[in-house]
Short mmCIF file of C-alpha atoms in Angstrom, two decimals:
data_model
loop_
_atom_site.label_atom_id
_atom_site.label_comp_id
_atom_site.label_asym_id
_atom_site.label_seq_id
_atom_site.Cartn_x
_atom_site.Cartn_y
_atom_site.Cartn_z
CA CYS V 44 -91.54 -30.47 40.04
CA ILE V 45 -92.93 -27.19 41.23
CA LEU V 46 -91.48 -25.00 43.90
CA THR V 47 -93.88 -22.57 45.84
CA LYS V 48 -92.15 -19.17 46.03
CA GLY V 49 -94.87 -17.10 47.59
CA PHE V 50 -98.54 -16.17 47.66
CA VAL V 51 -100.51 -13.35 45.96
CA GLY V 52 -103.20 -11.71 47.99
CA ASP V 53 -105.98 -9.26 47.23
CA ALA V 54 -106.67 -5.96 49.08
CA ASP V 55 -108.67 -7.81 51.64
CA GLY V 56 -105.82 -10.24 52.57
CA ASN V 57 -107.37 -13.18 50.77
CA VAL V 58 -105.16 -15.51 48.72
CA VAL V 59 -105.77 -15.27 45.00
CA GLY V 60 -102.65 -16.93 43.60
CA ILE V 61 -99.49 -18.99 44.24
CA LYS V 62 -96.09 -17.89 42.86
CA THR V 63 -94.28 -20.87 41.59
CA LYS V 64 -91.08 -21.85 39.72
CA LEU V 65 -90.18 -25.23 38.06
CA VAL V 66 -87.29 -27.14 39.68
CA ARG V 67 -85.22 -30.18 38.91
CA TRP V 68 -83.24 -32.53 41.14
CA GLU V 69 -79.54 -32.97 40.63
CA THR V 70 -77.38 -35.41 42.47
CA PRO V 71 -73.85 -33.97 43.36
CA ALA V 72 -71.00 -35.60 41.61
CA GLU V 73 -69.53 -36.48 45.02
CA GLY V 74 -72.82 -38.19 45.88
CA GLY V 75 -75.07 -37.36 48.81
CA ARG V 76 -78.46 -35.90 48.97
CA PRO V 77 -79.86 -34.62 45.60
CA LYS V 78 -80.20 -30.83 45.49
CA MET V 79 -83.19 -28.91 44.14
CA VAL V 80 -82.15 -26.55 41.41
CA GLU V 81 -84.61 -23.65 40.20
CA ILE V 82 -85.16 -23.45 36.43
CA GLU V 83 -84.63 -19.96 35.40
CA GLY V 84 -87.49 -18.25 33.47
CA SER V 85 -90.01 -20.82 34.66
CA ASP V 86 -91.89 -18.37 37.06
CA LYS V 87 -95.70 -18.73 37.05
CA VAL V 88 -98.67 -17.59 39.15
CA ILE V 89 -101.32 -20.11 39.58
CA PRO V 90 -104.81 -18.71 40.46
CA ALA V 91 -106.00 -19.98 43.80
CA ASP V 92 -108.69 -19.19 46.45
CA LEU V 93 -107.57 -21.79 48.88
CA VAL V 94 -104.09 -23.16 49.84
CA VAL V 95 -103.59 -26.42 51.86
CA PHE V 96 -99.99 -27.11 52.98
CA SER V 97 -98.50 -30.60 52.57
CA LEU V 98 -94.93 -30.47 53.86
CA GLY V 99 -92.19 -33.00 53.30
CA PHE V 100 -89.20 -33.91 55.33
CA LEU V 101 -85.78 -33.66 53.59
CA GLY V 102 -83.61 -34.54 56.54
CA PRO V 103 -82.05 -32.93 59.51
CA GLU V 104 -80.51 -29.44 59.32
CA SER V 105 -77.14 -30.05 57.70
CA SER V 106 -75.50 -27.09 59.32
CA ILE V 107 -76.09 -28.52 62.84
CA VAL V 108 -75.03 -31.99 61.76
CA LYS V 109 -71.72 -30.56 60.31
CA GLN V 110 -71.19 -28.28 63.28
CA LEU V 111 -71.36 -31.15 65.65
CA GLY V 112 -69.31 -33.48 63.35
CA LEU V 113 -72.11 -36.14 63.34
CA LYS V 114 -71.88 -39.19 61.01
CA THR V 115 -74.88 -39.63 58.76
CA ASP V 116 -76.49 -42.48 56.82
CA GLN V 117 -77.00 -42.66 53.03
CA ARG V 118 -80.19 -40.59 53.36
CA SER V 119 -78.38 -37.87 55.37
CA ASN V 120 -80.15 -38.75 58.59
CA ILE V 121 -78.03 -38.78 61.82
CA ALA V 122 -76.50 -42.22 62.24
CA ALA V 123 -77.35 -43.70 65.63
CA PRO V 124 -78.06 -47.30 66.60
CA HIS V 125 -81.50 -48.17 67.96
CA GLY V 126 -83.58 -51.16 69.07
CA THR V 127 -80.66 -53.05 70.60
CA GLY V 128 -81.98 -52.51 74.20
CA ASN V 129 -78.33 -51.34 75.11
CA PRO V 130 -77.59 -48.14 76.87
CA GLY V 131 -75.87 -46.94 73.62
CA ASP V 132 -79.18 -46.90 71.74
CA PHE V 133 -79.69 -43.52 69.95
CA ALA V 134 -76.05 -42.36 70.64
CA SER V 135 -74.53 -40.59 67.62
CA SER V 136 -70.97 -40.72 66.58
CA GLU V 137 -70.11 -37.94 69.05
CA GLU V 138 -70.13 -38.66 72.73
CA GLY V 139 -73.03 -37.04 74.54
CA VAL V 140 -75.08 -36.42 71.37
CA PHE V 141 -78.15 -38.50 70.80
CA ALA V 142 -80.60 -38.64 67.99
CA ALA V 143 -84.17 -39.97 67.74
CA GLY V 144 -87.28 -39.44 65.51
CA ASP V 145 -87.24 -37.97 62.06
CA CYS V 146 -83.65 -36.79 62.29
CA ARG V 147 -82.51 -40.41 62.90
CA ARG V 148 -85.03 -42.55 60.96
CA GLY V 149 -86.22 -40.06 58.37
CA GLN V 150 -89.81 -39.00 57.71
CA SER V 151 -92.10 -41.37 59.50
CA LEU V 152 -95.24 -41.61 61.66
CA VAL V 153 -95.65 -39.70 64.92
CA VAL V 154 -96.07 -42.92 66.79
CA TRP V 155 -92.41 -43.82 65.91
CA ALA V 156 -91.30 -40.47 67.09
CA ILE V 157 -93.04 -40.96 70.41
CA ASN V 158 -91.58 -44.47 70.69
CA GLU V 159 -88.20 -43.13 69.99
CA GLY V 160 -88.49 -40.22 72.30
CA LEU V 161 -89.07 -42.70 75.18
CA GLY V 162 -86.16 -44.83 74.04
CA VAL V 163 -83.72 -41.86 73.70
CA ALA V 164 -84.86 -40.63 77.13
CA ARG V 165 -83.74 -43.97 78.66
CA SER V 166 -80.44 -43.85 76.80
CA VAL V 167 -79.70 -40.26 77.92
CA ASP V 168 -80.65 -41.09 81.44
CA SER V 169 -78.22 -44.12 81.45
CA TYR V 170 -75.43 -42.07 79.83
CA LEU V 171 -75.84 -39.25 82.48
CA ARG V 172 -75.97 -41.73 85.47
CA ASN V 173 -72.75 -43.42 84.15
CA SER V 174 -70.83 -40.47 83.12
CA ASN V 175 -69.33 -37.32 84.64
CA ARG V 176 -70.27 -35.41 81.40
CA ALA V 177 -73.51 -33.66 80.59
CA ALA V 178 -75.53 -34.54 77.39
CA ILE V 179 -75.43 -31.89 74.63
#
């Protein structure tokens, strides 16, 4: 796999190259999400006159998940039930914290994110109407 490290431009601000480095994926001994490890000495500049971005989703920001003490699934997404039709849909393991879209289901289509946005809004509304606490 190749990691983009930066871009090289000419004096007029046009892209002329992409700085890259080879990487490998390592699974931690304790399990969990594989980590990308850069391979030392594999730096390379690939000539380019056009760059098109194609971005992937690796999961929700782990620092936020840890800070809030949220449970995750096997793919590091925030664990929250959905599709049951119950008021607890999209509720995380911590009271008042809800999850929907990519952070709950993983990378998916925007139509699923829109659908889950509507569903989580109903769940948050129900939670707030039946509780003395505010959603986080």
